[in-house]
mmCIF file of C-alpha atoms and ligand atoms in Angstrom:
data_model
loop_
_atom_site.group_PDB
_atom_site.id
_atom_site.type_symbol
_atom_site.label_atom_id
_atom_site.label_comp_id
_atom_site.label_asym_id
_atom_site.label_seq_id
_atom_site.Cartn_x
_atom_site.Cartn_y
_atom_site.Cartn_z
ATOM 1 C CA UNK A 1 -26.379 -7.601 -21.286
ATOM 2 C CA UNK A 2 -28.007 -8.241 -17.857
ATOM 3 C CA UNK A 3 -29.449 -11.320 -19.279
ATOM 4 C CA UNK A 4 -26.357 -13.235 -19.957
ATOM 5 C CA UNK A 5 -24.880 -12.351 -16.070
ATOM 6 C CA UNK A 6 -24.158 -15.456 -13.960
ATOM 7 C CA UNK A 7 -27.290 -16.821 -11.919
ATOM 8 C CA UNK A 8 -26.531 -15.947 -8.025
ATOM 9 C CA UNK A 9 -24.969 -18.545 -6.109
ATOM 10 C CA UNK A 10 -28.075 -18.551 -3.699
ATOM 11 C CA UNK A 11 -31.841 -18.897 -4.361
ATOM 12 C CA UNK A 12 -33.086 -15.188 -3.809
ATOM 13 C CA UNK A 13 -35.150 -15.115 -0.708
ATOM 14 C CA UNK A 14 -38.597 -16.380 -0.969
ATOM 15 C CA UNK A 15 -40.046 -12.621 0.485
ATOM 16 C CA UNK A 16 -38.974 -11.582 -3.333
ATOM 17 C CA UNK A 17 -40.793 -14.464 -4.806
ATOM 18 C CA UNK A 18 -43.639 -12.564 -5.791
ATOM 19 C CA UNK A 19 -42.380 -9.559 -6.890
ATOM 20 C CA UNK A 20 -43.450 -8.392 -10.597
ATOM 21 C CA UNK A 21 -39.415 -7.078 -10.756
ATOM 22 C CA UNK A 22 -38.440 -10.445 -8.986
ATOM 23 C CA UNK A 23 -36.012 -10.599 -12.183
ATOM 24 C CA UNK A 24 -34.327 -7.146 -11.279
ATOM 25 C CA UNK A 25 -33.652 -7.335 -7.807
ATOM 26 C CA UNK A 26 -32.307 -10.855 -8.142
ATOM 27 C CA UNK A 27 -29.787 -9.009 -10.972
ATOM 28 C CA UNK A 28 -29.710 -5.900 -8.860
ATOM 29 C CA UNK A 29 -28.101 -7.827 -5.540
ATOM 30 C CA UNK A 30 -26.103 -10.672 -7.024
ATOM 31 C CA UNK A 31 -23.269 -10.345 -5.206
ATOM 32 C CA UNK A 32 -23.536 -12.528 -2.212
ATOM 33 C CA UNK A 33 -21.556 -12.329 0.614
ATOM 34 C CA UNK A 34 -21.702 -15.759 1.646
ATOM 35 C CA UNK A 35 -21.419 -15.242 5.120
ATOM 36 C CA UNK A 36 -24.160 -17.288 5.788
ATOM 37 C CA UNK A 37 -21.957 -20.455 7.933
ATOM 38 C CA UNK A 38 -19.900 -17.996 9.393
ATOM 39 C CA UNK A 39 -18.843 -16.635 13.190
ATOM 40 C CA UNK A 40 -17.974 -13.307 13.771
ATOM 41 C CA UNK A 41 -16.170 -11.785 16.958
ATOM 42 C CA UNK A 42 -16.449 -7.883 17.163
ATOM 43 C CA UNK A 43 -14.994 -6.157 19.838
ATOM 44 C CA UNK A 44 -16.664 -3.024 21.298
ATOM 45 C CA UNK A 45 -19.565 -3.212 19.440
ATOM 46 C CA UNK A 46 -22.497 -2.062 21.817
ATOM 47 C CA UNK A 47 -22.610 1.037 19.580
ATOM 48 C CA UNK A 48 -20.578 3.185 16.927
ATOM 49 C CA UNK A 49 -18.675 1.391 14.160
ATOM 50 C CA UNK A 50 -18.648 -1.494 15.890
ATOM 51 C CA UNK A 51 -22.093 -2.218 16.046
ATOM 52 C CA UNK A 52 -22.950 -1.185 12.747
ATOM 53 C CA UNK A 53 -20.171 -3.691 11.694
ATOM 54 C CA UNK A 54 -21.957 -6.238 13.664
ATOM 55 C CA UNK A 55 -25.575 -5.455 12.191
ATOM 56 C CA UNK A 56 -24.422 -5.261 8.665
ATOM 57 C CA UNK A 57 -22.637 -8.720 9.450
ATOM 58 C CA UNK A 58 -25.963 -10.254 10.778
ATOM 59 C CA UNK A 59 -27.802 -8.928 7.810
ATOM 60 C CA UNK A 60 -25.308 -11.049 5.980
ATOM 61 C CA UNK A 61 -26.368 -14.158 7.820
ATOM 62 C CA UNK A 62 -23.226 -14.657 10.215
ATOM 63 C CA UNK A 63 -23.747 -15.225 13.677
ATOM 64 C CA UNK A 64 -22.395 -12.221 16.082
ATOM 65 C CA UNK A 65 -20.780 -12.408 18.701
ATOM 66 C CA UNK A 66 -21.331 -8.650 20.108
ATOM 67 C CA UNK A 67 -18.883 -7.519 23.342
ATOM 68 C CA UNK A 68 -19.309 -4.640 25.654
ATOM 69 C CA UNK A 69 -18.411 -3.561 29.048
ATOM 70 C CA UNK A 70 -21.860 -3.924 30.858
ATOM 71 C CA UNK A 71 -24.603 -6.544 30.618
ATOM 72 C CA UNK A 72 -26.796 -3.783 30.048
ATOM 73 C CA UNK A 73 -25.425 -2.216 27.380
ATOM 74 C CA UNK A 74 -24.362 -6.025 25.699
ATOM 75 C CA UNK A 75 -28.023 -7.222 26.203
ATOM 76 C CA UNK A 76 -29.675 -4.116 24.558
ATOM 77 C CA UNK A 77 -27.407 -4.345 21.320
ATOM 78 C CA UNK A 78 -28.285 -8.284 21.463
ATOM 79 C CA UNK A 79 -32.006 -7.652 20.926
ATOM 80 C CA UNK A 80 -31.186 -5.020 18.694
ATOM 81 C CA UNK A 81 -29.908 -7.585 16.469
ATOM 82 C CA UNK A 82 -31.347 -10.320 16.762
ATOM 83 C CA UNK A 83 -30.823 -13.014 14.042
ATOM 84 C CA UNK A 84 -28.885 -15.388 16.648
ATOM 85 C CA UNK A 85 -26.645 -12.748 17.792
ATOM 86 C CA UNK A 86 -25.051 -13.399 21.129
ATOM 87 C CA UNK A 87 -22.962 -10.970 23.694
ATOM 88 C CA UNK A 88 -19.879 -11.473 26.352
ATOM 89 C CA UNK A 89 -19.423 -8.704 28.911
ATOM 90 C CA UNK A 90 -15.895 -7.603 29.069
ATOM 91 C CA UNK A 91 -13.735 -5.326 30.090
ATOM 92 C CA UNK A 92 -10.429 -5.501 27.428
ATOM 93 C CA UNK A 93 -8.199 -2.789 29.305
ATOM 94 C CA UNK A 94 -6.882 -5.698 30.842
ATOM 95 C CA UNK A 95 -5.639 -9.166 30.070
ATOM 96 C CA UNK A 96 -8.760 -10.746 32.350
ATOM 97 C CA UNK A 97 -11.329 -8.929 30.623
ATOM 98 C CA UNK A 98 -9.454 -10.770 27.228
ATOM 99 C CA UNK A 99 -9.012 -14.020 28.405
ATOM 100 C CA UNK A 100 -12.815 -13.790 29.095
ATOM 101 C CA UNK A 101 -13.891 -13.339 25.779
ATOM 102 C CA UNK A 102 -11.491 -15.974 24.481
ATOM 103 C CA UNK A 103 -13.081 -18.272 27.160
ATOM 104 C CA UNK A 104 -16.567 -17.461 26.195
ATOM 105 C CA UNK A 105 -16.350 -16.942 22.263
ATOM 106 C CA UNK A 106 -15.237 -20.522 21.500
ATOM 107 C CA UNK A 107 -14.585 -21.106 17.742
ATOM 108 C CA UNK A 108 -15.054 -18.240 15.790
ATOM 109 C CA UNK A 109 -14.302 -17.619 11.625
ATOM 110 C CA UNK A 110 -13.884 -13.972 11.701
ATOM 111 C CA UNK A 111 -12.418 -11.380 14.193
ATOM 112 C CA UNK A 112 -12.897 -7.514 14.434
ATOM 113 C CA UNK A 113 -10.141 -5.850 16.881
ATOM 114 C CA UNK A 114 -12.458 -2.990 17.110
ATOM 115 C CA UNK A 115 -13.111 -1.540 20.870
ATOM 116 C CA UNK A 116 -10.852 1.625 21.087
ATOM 117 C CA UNK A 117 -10.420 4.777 22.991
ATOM 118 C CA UNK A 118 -9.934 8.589 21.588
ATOM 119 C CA UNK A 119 -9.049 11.704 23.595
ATOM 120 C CA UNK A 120 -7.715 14.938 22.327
ATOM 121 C CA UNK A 121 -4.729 15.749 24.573
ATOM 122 C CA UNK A 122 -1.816 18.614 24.264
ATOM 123 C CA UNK A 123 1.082 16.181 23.796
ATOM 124 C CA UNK A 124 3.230 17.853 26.932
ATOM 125 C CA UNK A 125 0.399 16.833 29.264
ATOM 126 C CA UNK A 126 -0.193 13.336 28.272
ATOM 127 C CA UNK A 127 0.597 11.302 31.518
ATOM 128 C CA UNK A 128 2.175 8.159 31.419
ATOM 129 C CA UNK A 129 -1.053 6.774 32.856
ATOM 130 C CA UNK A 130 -2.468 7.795 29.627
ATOM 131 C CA UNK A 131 -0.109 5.963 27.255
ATOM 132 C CA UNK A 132 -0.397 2.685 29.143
ATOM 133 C CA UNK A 133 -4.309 2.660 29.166
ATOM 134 C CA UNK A 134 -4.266 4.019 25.386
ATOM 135 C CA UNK A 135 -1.738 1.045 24.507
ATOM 136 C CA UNK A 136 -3.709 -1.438 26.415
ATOM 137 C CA UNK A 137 -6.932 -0.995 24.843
ATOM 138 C CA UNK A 138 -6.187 0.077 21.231
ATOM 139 C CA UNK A 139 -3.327 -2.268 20.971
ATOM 140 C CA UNK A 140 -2.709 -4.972 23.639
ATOM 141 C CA UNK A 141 -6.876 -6.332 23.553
ATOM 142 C CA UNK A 142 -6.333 -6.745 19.817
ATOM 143 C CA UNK A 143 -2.685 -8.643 20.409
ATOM 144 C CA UNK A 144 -4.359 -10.831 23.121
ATOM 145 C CA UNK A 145 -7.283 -11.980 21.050
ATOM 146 C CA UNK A 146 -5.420 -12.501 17.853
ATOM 147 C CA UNK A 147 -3.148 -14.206 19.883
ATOM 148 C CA UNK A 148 -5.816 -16.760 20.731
ATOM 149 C CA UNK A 149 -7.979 -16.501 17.657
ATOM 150 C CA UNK A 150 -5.828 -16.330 14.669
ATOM 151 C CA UNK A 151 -3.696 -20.042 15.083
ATOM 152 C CA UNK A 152 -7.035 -21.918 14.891
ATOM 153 C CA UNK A 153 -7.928 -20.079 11.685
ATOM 154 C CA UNK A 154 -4.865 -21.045 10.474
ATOM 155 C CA UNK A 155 -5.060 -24.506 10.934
ATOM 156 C CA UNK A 156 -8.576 -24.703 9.918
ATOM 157 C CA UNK A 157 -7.593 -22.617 6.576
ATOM 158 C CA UNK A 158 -9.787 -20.196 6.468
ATOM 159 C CA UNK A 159 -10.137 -16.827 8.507
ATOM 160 C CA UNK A 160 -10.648 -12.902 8.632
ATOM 161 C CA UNK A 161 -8.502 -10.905 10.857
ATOM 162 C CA UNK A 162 -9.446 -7.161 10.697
ATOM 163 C CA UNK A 163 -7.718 -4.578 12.734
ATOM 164 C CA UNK A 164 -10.031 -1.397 12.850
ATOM 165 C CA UNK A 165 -6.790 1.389 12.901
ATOM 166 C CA UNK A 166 -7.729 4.834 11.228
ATOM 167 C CA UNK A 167 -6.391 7.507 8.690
ATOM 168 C CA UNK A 168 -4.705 8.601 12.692
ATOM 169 C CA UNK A 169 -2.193 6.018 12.086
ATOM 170 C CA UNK A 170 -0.623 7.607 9.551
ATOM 171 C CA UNK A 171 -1.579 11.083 9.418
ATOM 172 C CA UNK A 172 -0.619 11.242 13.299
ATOM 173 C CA UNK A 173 -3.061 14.381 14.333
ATOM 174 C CA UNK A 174 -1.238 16.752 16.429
ATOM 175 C CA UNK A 175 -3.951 17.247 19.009
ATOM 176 C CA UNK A 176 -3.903 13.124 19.983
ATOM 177 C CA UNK A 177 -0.481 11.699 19.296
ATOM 178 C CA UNK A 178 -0.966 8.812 21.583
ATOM 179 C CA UNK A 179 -3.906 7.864 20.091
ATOM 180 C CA UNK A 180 -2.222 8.107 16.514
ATOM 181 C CA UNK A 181 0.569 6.165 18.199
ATOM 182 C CA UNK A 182 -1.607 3.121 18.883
ATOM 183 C CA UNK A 183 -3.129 3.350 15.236
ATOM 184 C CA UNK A 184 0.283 3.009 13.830
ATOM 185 C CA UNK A 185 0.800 0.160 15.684
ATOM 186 C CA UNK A 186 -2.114 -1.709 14.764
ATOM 187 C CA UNK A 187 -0.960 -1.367 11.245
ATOM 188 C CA UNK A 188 2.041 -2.340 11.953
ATOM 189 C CA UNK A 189 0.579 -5.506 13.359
ATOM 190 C CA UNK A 190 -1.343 -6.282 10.279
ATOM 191 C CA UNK A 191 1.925 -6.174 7.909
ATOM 192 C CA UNK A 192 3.753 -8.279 10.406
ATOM 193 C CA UNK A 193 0.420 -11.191 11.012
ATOM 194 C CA UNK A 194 -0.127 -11.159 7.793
ATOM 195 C CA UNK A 195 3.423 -12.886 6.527
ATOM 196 C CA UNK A 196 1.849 -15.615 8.866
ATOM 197 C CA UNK A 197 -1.235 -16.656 6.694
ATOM 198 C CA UNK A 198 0.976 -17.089 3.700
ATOM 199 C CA UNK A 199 -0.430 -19.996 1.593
ATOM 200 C CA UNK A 200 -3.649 -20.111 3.743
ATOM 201 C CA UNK A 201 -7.315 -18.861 3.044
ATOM 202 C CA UNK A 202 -6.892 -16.256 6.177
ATOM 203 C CA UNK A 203 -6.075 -12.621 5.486
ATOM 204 C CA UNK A 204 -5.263 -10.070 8.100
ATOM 205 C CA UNK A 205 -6.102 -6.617 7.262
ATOM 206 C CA UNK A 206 -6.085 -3.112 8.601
ATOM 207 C CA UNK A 207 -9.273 -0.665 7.847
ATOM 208 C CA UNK A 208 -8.535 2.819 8.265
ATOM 209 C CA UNK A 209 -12.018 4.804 8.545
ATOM 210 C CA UNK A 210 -11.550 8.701 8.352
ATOM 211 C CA UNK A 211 -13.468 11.025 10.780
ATOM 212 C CA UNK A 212 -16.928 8.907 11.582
ATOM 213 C CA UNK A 213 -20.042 10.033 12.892
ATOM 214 C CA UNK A 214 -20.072 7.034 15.872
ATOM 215 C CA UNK A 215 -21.908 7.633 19.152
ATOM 216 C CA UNK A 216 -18.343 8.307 20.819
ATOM 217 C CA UNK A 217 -17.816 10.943 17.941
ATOM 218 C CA UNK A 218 -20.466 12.657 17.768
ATOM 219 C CA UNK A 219 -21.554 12.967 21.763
ATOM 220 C CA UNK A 220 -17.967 14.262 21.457
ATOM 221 C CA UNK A 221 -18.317 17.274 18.832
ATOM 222 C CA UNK A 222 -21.635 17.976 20.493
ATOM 223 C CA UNK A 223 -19.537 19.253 23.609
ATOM 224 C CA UNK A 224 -17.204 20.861 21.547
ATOM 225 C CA UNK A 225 -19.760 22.836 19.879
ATOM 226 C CA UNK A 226 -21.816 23.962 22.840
ATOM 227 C CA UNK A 227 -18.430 25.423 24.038
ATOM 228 C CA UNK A 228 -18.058 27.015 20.274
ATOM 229 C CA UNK A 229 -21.560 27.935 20.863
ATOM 230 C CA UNK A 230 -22.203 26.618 17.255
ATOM 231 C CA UNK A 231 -24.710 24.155 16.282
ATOM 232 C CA UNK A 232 -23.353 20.532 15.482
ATOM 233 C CA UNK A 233 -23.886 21.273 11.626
ATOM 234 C CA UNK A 234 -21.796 24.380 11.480
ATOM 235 C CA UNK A 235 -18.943 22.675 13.877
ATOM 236 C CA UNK A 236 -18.599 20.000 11.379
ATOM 237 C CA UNK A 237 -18.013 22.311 8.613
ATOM 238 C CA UNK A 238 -15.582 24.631 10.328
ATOM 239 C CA UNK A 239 -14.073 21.239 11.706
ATOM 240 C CA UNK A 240 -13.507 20.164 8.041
ATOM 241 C CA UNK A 241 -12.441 23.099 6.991
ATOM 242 C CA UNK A 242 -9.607 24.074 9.248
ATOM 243 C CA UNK A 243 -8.823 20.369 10.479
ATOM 244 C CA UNK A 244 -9.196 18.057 7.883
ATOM 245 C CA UNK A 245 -8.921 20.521 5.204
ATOM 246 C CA UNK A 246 -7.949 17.127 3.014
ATOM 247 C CA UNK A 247 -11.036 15.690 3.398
ATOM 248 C CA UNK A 248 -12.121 15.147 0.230
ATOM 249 C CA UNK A 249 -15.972 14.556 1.962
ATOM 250 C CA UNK A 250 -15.737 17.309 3.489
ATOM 251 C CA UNK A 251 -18.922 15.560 6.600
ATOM 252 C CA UNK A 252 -18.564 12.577 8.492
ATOM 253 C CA UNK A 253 -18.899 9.672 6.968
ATOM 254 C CA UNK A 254 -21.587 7.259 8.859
ATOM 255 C CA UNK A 255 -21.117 4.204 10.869
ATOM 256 C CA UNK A 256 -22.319 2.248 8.178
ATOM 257 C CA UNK A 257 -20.213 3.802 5.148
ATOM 258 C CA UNK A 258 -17.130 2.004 7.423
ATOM 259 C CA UNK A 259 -19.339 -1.171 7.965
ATOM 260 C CA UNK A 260 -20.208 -2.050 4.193
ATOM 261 C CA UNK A 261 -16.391 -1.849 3.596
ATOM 262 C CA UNK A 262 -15.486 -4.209 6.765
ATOM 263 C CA UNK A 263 -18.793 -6.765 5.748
ATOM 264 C CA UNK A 264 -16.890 -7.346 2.509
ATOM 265 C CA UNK A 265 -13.479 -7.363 3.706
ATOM 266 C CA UNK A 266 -14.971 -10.458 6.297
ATOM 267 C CA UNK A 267 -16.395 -11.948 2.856
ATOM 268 C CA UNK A 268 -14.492 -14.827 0.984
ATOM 269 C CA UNK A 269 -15.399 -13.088 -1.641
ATOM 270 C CA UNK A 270 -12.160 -10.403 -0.270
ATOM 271 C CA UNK A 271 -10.102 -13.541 -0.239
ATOM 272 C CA UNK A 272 -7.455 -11.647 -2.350
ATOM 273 C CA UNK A 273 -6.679 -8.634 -0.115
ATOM 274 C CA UNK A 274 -4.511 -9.677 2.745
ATOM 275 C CA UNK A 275 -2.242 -7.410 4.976
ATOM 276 C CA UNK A 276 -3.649 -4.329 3.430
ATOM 277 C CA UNK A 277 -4.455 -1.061 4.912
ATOM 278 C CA UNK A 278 -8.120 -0.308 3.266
ATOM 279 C CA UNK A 279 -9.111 3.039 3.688
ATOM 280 C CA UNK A 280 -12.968 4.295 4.238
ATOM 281 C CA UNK A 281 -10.974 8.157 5.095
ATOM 282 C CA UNK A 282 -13.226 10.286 2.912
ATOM 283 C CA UNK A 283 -9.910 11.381 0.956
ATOM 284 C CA UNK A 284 -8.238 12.448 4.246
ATOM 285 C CA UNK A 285 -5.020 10.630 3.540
ATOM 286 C CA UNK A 286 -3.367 12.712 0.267
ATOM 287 C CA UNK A 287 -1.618 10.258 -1.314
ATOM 288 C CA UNK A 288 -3.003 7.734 -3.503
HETATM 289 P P1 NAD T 301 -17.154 4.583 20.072
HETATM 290 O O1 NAD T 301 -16.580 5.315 21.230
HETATM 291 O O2 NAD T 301 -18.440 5.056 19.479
HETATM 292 O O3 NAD T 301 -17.278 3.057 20.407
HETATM 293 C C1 NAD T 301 -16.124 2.375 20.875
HETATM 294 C C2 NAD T 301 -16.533 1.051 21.393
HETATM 295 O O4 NAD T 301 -15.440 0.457 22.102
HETATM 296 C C3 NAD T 301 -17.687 1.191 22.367
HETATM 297 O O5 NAD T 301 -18.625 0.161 22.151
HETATM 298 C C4 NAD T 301 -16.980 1.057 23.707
HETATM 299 O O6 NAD T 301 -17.818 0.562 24.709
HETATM 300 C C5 NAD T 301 -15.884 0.067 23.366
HETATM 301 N N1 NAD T 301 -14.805 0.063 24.337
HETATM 302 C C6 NAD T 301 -14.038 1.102 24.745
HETATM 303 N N2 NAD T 301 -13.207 0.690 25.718
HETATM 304 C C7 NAD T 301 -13.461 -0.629 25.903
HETATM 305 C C8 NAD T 301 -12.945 -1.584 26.788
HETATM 306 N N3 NAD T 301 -12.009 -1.297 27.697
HETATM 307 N N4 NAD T 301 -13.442 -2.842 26.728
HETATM 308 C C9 NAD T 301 -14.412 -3.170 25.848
HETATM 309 N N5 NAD T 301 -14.949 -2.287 24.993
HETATM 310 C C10 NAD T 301 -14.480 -1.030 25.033
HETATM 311 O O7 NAD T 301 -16.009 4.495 18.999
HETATM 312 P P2 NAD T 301 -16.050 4.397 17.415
HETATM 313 O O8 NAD T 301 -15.918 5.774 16.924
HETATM 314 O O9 NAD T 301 -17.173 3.554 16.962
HETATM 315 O O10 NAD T 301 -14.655 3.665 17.155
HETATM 316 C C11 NAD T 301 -14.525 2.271 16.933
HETATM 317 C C12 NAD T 301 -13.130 1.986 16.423
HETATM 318 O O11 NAD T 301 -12.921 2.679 15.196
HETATM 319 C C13 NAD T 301 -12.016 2.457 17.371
HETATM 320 O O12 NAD T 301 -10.967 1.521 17.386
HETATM 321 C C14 NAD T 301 -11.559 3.766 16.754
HETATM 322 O O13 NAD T 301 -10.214 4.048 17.051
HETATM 323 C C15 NAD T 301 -11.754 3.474 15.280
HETATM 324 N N6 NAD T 301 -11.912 4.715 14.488
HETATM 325 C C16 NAD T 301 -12.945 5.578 14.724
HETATM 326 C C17 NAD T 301 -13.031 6.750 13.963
HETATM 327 C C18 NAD T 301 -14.145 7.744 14.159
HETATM 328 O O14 NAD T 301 -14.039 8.873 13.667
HETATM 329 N N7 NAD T 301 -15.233 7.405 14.816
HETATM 330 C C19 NAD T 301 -12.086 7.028 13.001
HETATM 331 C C20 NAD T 301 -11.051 6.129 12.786
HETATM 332 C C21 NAD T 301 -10.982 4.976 13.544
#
């Protein structure tokens, strides 16, 4: 009986006011977030995943804190945004580029380790090089900002921690086992940090998104399908079909099918999930 459901925490927003079905949207979006008060870090978030976490964060009412390489790229997903987002330019391959954004961010409430790197490489030819970079930015940015972000949260009680690994780290594909490699770790991370916020209002979490249609993604299949000579639509099916046959999507899933799952994993409302691995995978893991 709608009629007898709690009243939302918040008054609905005064655009709605006038609405003849003012009474079913108010029933239709009572859950609130209330992410209204907080800060939010993301990491790589000038496009892909990571900006859609950031929008759908800002839509939320948190204030953003968006990070990219350039100012170019930072300012454009700024505006983009809007809503009081701000950006810091840097580079996290390295522990400057980190000890920049710590610098810069000041205090913030929640924290997305998401920048990361992704290359398909025949495991006999992956160069040293390769392993250090791959390590540095999938692993060592996230270790360096927790390092410097999570202790405050802790003392202040309350806190979000969210590690963006992948289905990767634990079905290690064949074709990029030193990317899989850092995706393990990152879990691995998020059982260990979470032990820490025992007894506290901070969780640390791990989300594990399947194959995602972000910028880096897709600009990615695009190539691989000119060289098919198939169109992007008929790549992704043949891509599902012989190399995530598990998928139980069987497409991409978008930017923002990974974002709605992160918003409410940032939410208090998540406060009882801590050192989880959530999975947005489509199905691609097979056990349950
Ligand atoms: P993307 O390539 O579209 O975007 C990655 C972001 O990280 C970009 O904004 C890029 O500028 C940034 N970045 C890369 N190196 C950086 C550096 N040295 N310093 C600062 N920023 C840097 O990638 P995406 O697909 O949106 O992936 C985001 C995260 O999600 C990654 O950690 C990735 O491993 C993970 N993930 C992606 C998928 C997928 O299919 N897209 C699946 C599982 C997990």
């Amino acid at each position: 009986d709608l009629d007898h459901w709690p009243k939302p925490a918040r008054q609905w927003r005064p655009g709605l006011t006038f609405l003849p079905l003012r009474g079913f949207f108010q029933r239709a979006f009572i859950m609130n977030l209330q992410l209204e008060n907080k800060t939010a870090l993301i990491t790589g978030s000038t496009k892909g995943i990571g900006f859609a976490i950031a929008r759908a964060l800002a839509g939320e009412g948190a204030k953003v804190i968006l990070n990219g390489r350039t100012a170019g790229s930072v300012d454009e997903a700024v505006q983009k945004i809007d809503n009081g987002a701000r950006g810091i330019v840097a580079d996290l391959s390295g522990a400057a580029g980190c000890a920049a954004v710590l610098e810069q961010a000041g205090q913030i409430d929640i924290l997305i380790n998401n920048a990361g790197i992704f290359e398909p490489k025949p495991f006999a030819e992956i160069p040293d090089a390769d392993w250090d970079r791959f390590y540095q930015v999938n692993v060592m940015a996230a270790i360096r900002l927790t390092r410097g972000f999570f202790p405050p949260m802790l003392q202040r009680n309350w806190g979000r921690v969210i590690f963006m690994s992948s289905e990767s780290g634990i079905q290690v594909p064949e074709e990029m086992i030193h990317y899989g490699m850092t995706k393990a770790a990152e879990i691995a991370l998020v059982n260990g940090l979470a032990r820490l916020t025992r007894g506290t209002a901070v969780t640390v979490n791990a989300v594990l998104p399947g194959p995602t249609a972000s910028e880096g993604v897709t600009d990615f299949v695009g190539a691989l399908a000119a060289t098919a000579k198939q169109s992007p639509a008929e790549f992704e099916k043949e891509f599902f079909r012989s190399m995530r046959p598990t998928s139980l999507l069987q497409r991409f899933a978008s930017v923002d099918e990974v974002a709605h799952t992160v918003t409410y994993l940032c939410s208090p409302l998540a406060s009882a999930t801590n050192g989880a691995a959530v999975r947005v995978d489509g199905g691609v893991i097979r056990t349950t």
